[in-house]
CSV table of C-alpha atoms in Angstrom, one decimal:
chain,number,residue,atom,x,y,z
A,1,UNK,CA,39.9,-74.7,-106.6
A,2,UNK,CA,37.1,-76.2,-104.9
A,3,UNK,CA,39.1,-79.1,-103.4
A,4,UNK,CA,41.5,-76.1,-102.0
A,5,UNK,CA,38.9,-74.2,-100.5
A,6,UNK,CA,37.3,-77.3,-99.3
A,7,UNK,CA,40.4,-78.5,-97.3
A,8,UNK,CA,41.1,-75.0,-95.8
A,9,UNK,CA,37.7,-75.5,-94.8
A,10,UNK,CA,38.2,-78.7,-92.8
A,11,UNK,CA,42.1,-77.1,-91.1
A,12,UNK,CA,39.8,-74.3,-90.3
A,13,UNK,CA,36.7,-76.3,-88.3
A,14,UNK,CA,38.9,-78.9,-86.9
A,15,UNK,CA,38.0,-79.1,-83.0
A,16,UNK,CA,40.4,-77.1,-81.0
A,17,UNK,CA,39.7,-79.8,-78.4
A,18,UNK,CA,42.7,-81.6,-78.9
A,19,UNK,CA,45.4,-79.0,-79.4
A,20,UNK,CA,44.3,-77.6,-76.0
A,21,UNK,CA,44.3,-81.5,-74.4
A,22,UNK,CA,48.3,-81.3,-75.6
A,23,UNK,CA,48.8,-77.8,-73.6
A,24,UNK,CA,47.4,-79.1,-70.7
A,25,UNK,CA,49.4,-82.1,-70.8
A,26,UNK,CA,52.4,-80.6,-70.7
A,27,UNK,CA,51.4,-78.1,-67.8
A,28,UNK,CA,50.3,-81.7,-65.6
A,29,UNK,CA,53.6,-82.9,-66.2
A,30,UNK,CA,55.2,-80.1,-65.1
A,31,UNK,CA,52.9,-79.7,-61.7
A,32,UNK,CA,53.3,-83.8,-61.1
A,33,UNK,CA,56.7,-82.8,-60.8
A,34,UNK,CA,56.6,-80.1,-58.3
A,35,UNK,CA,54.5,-82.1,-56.1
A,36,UNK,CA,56.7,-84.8,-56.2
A,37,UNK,CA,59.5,-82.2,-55.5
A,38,UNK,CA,57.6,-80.1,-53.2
A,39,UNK,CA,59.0,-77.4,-54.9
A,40,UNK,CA,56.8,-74.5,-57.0
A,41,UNK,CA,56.9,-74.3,-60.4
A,42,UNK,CA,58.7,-71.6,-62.1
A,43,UNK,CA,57.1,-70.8,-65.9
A,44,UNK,CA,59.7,-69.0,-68.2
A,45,UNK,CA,57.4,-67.4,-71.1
A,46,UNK,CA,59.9,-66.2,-73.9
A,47,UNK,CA,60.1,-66.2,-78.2
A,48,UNK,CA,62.9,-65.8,-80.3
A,49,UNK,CA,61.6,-62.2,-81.3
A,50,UNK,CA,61.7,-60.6,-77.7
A,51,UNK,CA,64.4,-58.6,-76.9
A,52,UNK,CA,64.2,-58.8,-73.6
A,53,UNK,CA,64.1,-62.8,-73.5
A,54,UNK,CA,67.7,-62.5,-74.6
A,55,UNK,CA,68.6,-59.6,-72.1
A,56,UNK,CA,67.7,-61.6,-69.5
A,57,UNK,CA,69.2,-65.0,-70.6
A,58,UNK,CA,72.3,-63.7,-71.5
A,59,UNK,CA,72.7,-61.2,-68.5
A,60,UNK,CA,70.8,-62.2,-65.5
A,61,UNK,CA,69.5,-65.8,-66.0
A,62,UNK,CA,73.3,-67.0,-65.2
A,63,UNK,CA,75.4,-67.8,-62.8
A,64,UNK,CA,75.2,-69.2,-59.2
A,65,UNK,CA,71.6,-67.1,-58.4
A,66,UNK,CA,70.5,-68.8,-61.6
A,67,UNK,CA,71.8,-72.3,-60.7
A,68,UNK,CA,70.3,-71.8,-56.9
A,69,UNK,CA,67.5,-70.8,-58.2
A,70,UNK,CA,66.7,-74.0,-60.3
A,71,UNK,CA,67.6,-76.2,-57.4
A,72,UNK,CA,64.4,-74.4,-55.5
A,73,UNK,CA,62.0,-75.0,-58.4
A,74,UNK,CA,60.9,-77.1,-60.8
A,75,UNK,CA,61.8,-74.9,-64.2
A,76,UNK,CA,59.0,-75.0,-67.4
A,77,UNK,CA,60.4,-73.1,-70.7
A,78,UNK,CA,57.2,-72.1,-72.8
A,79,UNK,CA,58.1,-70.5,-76.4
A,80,UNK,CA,55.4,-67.9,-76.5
A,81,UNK,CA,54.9,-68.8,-79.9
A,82,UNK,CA,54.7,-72.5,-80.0
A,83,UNK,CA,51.3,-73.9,-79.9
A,84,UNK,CA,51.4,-75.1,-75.7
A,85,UNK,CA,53.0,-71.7,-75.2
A,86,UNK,CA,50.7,-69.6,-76.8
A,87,UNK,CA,47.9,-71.3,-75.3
A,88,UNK,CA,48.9,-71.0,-71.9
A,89,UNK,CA,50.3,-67.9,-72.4
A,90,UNK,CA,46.2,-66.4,-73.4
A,91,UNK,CA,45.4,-68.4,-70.6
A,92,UNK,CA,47.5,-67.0,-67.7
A,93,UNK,CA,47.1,-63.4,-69.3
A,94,UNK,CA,50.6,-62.9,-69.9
A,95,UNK,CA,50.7,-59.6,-71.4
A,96,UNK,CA,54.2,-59.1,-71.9
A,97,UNK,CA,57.1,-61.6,-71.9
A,98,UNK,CA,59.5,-62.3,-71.1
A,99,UNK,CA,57.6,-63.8,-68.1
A,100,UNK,CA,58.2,-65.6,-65.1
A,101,UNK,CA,54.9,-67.1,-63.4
A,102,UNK,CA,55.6,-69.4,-60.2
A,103,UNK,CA,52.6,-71.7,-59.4
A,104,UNK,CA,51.9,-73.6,-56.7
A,105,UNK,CA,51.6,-77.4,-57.2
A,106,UNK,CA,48.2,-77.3,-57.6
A,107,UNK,CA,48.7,-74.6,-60.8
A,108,UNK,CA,47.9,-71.4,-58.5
A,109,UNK,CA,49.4,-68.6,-59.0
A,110,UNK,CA,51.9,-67.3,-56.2
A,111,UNK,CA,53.2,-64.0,-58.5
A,112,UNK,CA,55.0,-63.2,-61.4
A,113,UNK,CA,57.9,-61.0,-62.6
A,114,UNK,CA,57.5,-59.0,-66.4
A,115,UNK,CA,60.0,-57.5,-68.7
A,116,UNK,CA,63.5,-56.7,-68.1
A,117,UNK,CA,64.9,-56.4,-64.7
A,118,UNK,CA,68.2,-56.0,-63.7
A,119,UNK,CA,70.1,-58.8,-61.9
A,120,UNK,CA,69.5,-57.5,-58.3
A,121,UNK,CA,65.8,-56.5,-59.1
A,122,UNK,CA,65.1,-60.1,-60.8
A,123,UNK,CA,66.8,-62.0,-58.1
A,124,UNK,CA,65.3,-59.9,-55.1
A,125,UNK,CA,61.7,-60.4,-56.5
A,126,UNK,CA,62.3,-64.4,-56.7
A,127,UNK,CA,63.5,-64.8,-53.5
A,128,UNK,CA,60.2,-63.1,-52.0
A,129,UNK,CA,58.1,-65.3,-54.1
A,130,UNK,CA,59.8,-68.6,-53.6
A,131,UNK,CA,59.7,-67.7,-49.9
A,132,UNK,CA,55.7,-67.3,-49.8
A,133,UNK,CA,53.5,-70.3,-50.7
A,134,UNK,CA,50.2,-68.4,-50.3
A,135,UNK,CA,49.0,-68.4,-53.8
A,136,UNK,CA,46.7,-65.1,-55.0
A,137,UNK,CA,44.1,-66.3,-54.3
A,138,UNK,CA,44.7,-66.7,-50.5
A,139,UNK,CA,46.5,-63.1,-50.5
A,140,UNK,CA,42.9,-62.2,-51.8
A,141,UNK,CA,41.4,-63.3,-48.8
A,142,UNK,CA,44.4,-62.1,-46.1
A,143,UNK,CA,44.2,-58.4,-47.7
A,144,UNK,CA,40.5,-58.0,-46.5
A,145,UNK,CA,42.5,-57.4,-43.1
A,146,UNK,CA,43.4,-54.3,-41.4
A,147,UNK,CA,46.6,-55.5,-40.3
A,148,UNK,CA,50.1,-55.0,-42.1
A,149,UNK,CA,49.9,-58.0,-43.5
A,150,UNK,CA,47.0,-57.3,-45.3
A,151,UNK,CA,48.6,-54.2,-46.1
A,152,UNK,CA,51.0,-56.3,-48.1
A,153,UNK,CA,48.9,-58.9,-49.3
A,154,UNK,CA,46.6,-55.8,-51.1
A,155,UNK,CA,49.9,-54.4,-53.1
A,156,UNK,CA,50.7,-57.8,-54.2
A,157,UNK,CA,46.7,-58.6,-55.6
A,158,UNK,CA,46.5,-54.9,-57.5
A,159,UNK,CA,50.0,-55.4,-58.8
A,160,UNK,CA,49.1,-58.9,-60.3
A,161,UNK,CA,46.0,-57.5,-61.3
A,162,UNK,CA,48.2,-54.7,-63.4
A,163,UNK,CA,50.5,-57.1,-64.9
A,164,UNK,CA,47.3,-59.0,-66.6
A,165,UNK,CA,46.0,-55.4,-67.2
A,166,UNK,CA,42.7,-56.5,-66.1
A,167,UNK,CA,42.1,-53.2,-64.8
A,168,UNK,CA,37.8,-53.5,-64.6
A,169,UNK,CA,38.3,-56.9,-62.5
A,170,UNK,CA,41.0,-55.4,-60.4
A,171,UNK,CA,39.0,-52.1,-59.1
A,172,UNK,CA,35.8,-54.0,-58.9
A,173,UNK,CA,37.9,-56.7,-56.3
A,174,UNK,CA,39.7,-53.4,-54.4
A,175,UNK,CA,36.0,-51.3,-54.1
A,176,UNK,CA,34.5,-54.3,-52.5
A,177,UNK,CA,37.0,-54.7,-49.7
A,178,UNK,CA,35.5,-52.8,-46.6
A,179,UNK,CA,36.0,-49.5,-46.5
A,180,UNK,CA,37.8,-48.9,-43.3
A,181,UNK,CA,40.4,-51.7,-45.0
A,182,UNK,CA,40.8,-49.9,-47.9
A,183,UNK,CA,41.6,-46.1,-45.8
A,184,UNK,CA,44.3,-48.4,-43.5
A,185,UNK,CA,46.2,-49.8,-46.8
A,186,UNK,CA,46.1,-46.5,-48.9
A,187,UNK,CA,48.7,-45.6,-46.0
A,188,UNK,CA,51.0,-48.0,-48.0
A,189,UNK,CA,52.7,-46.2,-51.6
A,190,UNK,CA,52.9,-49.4,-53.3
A,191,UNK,CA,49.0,-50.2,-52.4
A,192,UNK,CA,48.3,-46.5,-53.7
A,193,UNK,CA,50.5,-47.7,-57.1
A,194,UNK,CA,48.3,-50.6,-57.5
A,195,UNK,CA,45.3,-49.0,-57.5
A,196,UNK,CA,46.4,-45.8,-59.5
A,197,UNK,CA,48.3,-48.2,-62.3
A,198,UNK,CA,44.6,-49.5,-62.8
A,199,UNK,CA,42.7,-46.7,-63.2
A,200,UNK,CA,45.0,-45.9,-65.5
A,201,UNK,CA,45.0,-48.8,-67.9
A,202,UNK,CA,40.9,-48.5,-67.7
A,203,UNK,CA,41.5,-45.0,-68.6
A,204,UNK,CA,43.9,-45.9,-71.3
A,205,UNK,CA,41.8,-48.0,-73.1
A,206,UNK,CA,38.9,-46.0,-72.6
A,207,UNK,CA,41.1,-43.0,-74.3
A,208,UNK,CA,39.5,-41.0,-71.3
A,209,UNK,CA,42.2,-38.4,-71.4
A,210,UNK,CA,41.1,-36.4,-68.0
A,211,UNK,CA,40.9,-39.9,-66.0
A,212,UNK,CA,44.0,-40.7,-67.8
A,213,UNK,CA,46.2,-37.6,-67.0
A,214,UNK,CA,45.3,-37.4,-63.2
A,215,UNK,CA,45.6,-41.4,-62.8
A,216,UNK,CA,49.4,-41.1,-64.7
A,217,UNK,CA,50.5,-37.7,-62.5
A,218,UNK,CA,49.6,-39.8,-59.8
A,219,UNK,CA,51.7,-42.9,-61.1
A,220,UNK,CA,54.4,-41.4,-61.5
A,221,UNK,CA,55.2,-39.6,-58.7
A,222,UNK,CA,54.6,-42.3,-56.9
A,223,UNK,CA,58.2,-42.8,-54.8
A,224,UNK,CA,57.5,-47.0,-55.2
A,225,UNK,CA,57.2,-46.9,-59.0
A,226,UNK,CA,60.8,-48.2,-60.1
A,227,UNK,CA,61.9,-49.1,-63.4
A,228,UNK,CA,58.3,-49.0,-65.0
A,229,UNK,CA,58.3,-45.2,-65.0
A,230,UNK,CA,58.6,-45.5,-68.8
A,231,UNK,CA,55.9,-47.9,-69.8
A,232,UNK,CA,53.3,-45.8,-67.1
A,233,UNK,CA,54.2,-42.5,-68.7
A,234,UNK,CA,53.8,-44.2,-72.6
A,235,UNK,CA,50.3,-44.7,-71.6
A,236,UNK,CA,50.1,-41.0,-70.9
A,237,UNK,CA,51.2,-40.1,-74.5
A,238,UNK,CA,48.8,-42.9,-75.9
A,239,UNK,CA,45.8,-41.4,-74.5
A,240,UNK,CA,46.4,-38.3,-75.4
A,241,UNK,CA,47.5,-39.0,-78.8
A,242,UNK,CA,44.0,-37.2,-80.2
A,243,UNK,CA,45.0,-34.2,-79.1
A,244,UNK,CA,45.9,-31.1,-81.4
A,245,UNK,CA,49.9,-30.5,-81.4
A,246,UNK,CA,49.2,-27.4,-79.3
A,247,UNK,CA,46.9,-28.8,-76.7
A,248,UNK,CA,49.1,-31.8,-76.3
A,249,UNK,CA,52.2,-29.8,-75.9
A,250,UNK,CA,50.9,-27.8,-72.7
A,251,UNK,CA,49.5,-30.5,-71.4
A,252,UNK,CA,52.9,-32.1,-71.2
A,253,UNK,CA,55.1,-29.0,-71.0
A,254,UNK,CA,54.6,-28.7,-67.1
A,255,UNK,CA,56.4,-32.0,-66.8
A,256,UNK,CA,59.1,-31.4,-69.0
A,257,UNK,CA,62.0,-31.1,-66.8
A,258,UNK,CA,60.7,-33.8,-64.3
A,259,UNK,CA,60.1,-36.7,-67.1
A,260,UNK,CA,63.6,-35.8,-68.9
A,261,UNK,CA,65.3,-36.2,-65.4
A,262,UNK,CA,63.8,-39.1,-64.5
A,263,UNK,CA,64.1,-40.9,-68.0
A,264,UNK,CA,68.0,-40.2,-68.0
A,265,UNK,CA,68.8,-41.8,-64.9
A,266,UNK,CA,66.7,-44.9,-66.0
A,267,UNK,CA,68.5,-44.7,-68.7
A,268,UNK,CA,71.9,-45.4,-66.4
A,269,UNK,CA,70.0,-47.9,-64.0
A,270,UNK,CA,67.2,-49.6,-65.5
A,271,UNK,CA,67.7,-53.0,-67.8
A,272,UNK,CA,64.9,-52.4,-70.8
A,273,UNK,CA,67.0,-49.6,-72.6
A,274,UNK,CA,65.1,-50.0,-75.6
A,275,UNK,CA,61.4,-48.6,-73.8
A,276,UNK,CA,63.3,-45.9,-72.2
A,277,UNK,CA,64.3,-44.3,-75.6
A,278,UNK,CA,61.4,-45.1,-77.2
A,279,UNK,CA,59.7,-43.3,-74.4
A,280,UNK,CA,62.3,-40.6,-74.2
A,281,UNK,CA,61.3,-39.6,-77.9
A,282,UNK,CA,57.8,-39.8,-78.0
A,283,UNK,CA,57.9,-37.3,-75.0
A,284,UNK,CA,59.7,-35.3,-77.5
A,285,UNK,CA,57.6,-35.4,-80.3
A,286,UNK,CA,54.3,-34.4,-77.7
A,287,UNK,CA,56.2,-31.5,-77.0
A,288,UNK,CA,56.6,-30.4,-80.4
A,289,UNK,CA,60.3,-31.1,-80.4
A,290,UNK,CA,61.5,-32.6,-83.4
A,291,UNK,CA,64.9,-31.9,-83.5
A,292,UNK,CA,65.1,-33.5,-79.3
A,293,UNK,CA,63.4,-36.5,-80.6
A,294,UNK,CA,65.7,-36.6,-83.5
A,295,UNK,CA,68.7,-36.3,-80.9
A,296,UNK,CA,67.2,-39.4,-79.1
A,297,UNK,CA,67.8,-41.8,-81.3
A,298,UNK,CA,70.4,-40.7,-82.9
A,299,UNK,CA,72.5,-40.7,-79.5
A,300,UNK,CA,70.6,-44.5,-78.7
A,301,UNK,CA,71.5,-45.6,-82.5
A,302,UNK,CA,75.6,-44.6,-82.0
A,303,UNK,CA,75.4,-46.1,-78.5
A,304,UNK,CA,74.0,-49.3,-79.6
A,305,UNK,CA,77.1,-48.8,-82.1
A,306,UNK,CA,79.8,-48.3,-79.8
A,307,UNK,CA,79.0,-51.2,-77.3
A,308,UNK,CA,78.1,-53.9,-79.9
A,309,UNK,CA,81.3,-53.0,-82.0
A,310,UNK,CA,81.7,-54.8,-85.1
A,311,UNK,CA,80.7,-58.2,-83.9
A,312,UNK,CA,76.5,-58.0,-83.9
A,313,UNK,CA,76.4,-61.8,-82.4
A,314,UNK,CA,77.8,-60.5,-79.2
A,315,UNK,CA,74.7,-59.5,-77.8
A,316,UNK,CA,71.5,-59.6,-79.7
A,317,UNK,CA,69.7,-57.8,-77.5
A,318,UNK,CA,71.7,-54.4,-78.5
A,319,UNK,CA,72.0,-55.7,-82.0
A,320,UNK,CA,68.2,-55.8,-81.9
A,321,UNK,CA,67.7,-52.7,-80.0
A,322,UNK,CA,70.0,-51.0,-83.2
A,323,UNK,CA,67.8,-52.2,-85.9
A,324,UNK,CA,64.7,-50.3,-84.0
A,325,UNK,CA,66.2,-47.7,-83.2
A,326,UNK,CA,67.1,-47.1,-86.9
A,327,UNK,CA,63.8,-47.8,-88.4
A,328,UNK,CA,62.1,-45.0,-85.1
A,329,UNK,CA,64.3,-42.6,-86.8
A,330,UNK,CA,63.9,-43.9,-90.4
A,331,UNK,CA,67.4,-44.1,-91.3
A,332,UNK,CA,66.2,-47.1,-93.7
A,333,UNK,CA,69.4,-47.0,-95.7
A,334,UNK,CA,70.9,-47.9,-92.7
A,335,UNK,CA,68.8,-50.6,-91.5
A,336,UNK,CA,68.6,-52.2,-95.0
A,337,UNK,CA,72.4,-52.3,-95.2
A,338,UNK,CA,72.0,-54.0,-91.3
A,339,UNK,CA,69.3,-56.5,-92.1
A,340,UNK,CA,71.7,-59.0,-94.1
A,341,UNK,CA,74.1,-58.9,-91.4
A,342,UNK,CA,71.5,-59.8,-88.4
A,343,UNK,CA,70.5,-62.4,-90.6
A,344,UNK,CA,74.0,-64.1,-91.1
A,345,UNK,CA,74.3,-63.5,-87.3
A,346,UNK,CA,71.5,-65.4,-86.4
A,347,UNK,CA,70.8,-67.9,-89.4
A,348,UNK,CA,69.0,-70.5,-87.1
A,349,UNK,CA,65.8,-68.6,-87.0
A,350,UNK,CA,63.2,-67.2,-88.9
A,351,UNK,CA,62.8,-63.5,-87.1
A,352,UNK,CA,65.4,-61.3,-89.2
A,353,UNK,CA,64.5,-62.4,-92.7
A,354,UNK,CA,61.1,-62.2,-91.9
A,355,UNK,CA,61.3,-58.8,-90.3
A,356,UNK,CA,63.4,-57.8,-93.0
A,357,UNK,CA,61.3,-59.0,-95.7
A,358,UNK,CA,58.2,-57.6,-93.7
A,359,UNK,CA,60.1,-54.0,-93.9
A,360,UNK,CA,61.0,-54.0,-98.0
A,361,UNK,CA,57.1,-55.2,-98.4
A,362,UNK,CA,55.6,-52.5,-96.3
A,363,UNK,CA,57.5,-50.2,-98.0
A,364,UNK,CA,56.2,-51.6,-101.8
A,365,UNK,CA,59.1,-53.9,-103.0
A,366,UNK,CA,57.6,-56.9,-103.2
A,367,UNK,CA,60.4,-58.3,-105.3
A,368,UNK,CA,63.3,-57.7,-103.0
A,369,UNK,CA,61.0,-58.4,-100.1
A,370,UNK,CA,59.9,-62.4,-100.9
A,371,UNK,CA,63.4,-63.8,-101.3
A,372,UNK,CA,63.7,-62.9,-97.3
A,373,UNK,CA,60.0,-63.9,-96.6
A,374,UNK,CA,61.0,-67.7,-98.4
A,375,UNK,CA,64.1,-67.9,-96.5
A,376,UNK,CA,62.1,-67.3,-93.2
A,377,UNK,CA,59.2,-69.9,-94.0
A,378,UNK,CA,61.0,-72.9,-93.5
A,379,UNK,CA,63.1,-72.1,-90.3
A,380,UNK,CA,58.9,-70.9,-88.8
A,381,UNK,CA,56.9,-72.6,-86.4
A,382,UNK,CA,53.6,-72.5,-84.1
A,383,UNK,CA,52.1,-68.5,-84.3
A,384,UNK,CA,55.2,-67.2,-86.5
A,385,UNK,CA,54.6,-69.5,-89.3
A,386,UNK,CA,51.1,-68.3,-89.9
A,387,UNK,CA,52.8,-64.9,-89.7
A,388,UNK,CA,55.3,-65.7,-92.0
A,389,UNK,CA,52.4,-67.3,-94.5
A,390,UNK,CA,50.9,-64.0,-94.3
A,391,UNK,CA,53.2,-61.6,-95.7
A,392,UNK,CA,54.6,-64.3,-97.9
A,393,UNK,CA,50.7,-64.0,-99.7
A,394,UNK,CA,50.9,-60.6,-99.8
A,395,UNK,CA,54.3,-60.3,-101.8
A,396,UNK,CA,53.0,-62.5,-104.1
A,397,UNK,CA,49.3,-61.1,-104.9
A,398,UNK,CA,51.7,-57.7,-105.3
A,399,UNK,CA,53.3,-59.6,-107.8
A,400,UNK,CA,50.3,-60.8,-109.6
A,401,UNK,CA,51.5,-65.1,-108.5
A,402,UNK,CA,47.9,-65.8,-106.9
A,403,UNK,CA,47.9,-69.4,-107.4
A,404,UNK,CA,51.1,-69.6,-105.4
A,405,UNK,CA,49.8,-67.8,-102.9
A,406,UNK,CA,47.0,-69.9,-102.6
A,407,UNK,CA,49.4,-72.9,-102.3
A,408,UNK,CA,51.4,-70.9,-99.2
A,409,UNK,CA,48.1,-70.7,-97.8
A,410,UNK,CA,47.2,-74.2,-97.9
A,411,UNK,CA,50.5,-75.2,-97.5
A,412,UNK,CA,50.4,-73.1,-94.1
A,413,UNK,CA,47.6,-74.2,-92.4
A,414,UNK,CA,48.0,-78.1,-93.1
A,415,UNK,CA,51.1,-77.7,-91.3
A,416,UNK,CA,49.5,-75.3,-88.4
A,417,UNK,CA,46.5,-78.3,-87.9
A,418,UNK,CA,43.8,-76.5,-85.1
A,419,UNK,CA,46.1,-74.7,-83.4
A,420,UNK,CA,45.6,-70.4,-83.4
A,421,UNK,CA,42.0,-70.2,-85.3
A,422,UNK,CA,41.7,-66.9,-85.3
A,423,UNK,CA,45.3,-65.8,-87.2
A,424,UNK,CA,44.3,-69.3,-89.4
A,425,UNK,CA,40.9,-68.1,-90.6
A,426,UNK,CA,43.1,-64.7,-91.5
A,427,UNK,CA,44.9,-65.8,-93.4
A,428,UNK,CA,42.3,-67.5,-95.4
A,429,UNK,CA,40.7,-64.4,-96.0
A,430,UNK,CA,43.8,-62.8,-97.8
A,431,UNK,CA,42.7,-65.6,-100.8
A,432,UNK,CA,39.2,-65.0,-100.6
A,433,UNK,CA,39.2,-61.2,-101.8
């Protein structure tokens, strides 16, 4: 026991120094090769768990845009979830992926496009990003102008500022432009967007509920909001999720009509589906509405249904948004009857057993739940496999097997080397109880 504690010991203290010397060697690369091209370079953050990653690839990430496209850039995949991809992904304060960063050759940031989009949307964005070289930080300096230009060059710095939600930085940076700049460039919607989307996130995370709810009325009404009216108004019904059922409801009552309108055409026209509905029936369940929030899902769960058919490899990003929108409405039967067949659509990956396994544990069958979990181990890698190690241990401390759990764990982190310290020393602590 003592020589196993002693090695976890050493995995755990190893110097990080190296694993982050590997990251940035595979960034340099990238860069020599846009300045040898002259072109920028386009960073594609994705993991075989997002949704959205495979939204994208297989709709909108095709085609002659997507083959122009690579001809004006220099293209770097990152796996969010391999060790360079993780790390760079912390680093660039990618909060949501997939992501689509475009640096400069010197590894500034021009501007970067989150989440689903829709072909036109995606396509439309790129094109005014490939067309500008000025990095951030010169927009930074060019918005401190009263001009148009600097009108422009505002909107862009809040907006990048939203996207790393670094909503303290972001209001300190627009409060010390001059004030006379700031009263020319709140003429502009999107500049008004940029600053409201921040005061919201601050408020957010704050759980300041007043701040919040005049920050998200102003949000979303905002005519230059777009497809993101979902994930503004879900910060809305997180900060008020400490309210009484009654309180809540009137505070979201007034805006019942409006947000239902509004969600249903984004519904029709906007790419992430799956946010929408999720959206759709939390507004629901603020309002007191169970049966509406029932009606949600269940309508999302038999659309899901009728475009995916019976052939769930078609498109795994439906297949995927079916097995969530089963377990929102807790039709586990269901899902548990779907797991095994996500899992023999997709063999080559670790996600489905593992989420599947995940599911049976959390719901205190351990012994139905580790066959999936050791199916999943050996297809992980990078973040996921210390995931994976994780539940793995705690299916088998259910089931009284602590030595092997101790072996998972050392098993886990030999493998894992420096790499992700803080999920390592976690799962150290699940044997030391």
């Amino acid at each position: 026991m003592f020589r196993l504690l002693l090695v976890l010991t050493l995995l755990l203290t190893a110097r990080p120094s190296a694993a982050t010397e590997a990251a940035q060697a595979v960034l340099d690369q990238a860069l020599a090769q846009a300045r040898e091209r002259r072109q920028p370079l386009l960073v594609d953050f994705h993991a075989p768990w997002c949704y959205s990653c495979y939204y994208m690839k297989r709709n909108v990430l095709t085609g002659a845009e997507w083959q122009a496209l690579q001809q004006q850039v220099v293209l770097l995949s990152l796996d969010a979830d391999s060790p360079e991809g993780a790390h760079w992904k912390n680093q660039w304060q990618v909060k949501a992926i997939p992501a689509y960063l475009l640096l400069d050759g010197d590894g500034q940031e021009i501007g970067r496009i989150l989440a689903e989009q829709t072909r036109p949307a995606f396509y439309a964005q790129m094109a005014a990003l490939t067309a500008r070289s000025t990095p951030l930080t010169g927009l930074r300096q060019r918005a401190r102008e009263a001009t148009p230009a600097g009108r422009a060059a505002a909107a862009e710095v809040l907006a990048a500022f939203a996207a790393r939600r670094a909503a303290e930085e972001g209001l300190a940076w627009w409060l010390q432009l001059p004030m006379a700049v700031r009263s020319h460039h709140q003429a502009e919607p999107a500049v008004r967007l940029g600053r409201d989307r921040l005061e919201l996130i601050r408020a957010e995370a704050a759980k300041d509920l007043p701040t919040c709810s005049a920050s998200a009325a102003a949000v979303l009404d905002n005519p230059a909001l777009g497809c993101d009216y979902a994930y503004e108004l879900q910060r809305w019904l997180s900060c008020s999720s400490g309210l009484a059922a009654e309180p809540r409801k009137a505070l979201f009552a007034p805006r019942r009509t409006a947000v239902e309108a509004r969600l249903a055409r984004d519904a029709a026209a906007c790419a992430d589906q799956r946010s929408v509905v999720f959206t759709a029936a939390d507004f629901q369940q603020a309002l007191g509405n169970e049966p509406a929030r029932r009606a949600v899902l269940d309508r999302a769960i038999d659309q899901a249904r009728s475009q995916l058919g019976a052939d769930l490899a078609s498109d795994r990003n439906q297949a995927d948004n079916l097995r969530v929108f089963l377990e929102r409405a807790g039709r586990m039967e269901e899902l548990d009857a779907l797991m095994p067949r996500l899992i023999a659509a997709w063999p080559q990956d670790y996600v489905y057993p593992f989420r599947h396994g995940r599911s049976l544990l959390a719901r205190g069958r351990a012994a139905e739940a580790l066959p999936f979990l050791d199916q999943a181990a050996p297809l992980a890698y990078g973040l996921n496999r210390l995931k994976v190690a994780e539940q793995r241990v705690q299916a088998l401390q259910a089931l009284d097997r602590a030595e092997e759990a101790r072996r998972v764990v050392a098993e886990a982190l030999k493998a894992n080397g420096p790499w992700f310290p803080e999920d390592a020393a976690a799962l150290r602590r699940l044997i030391e109880r």
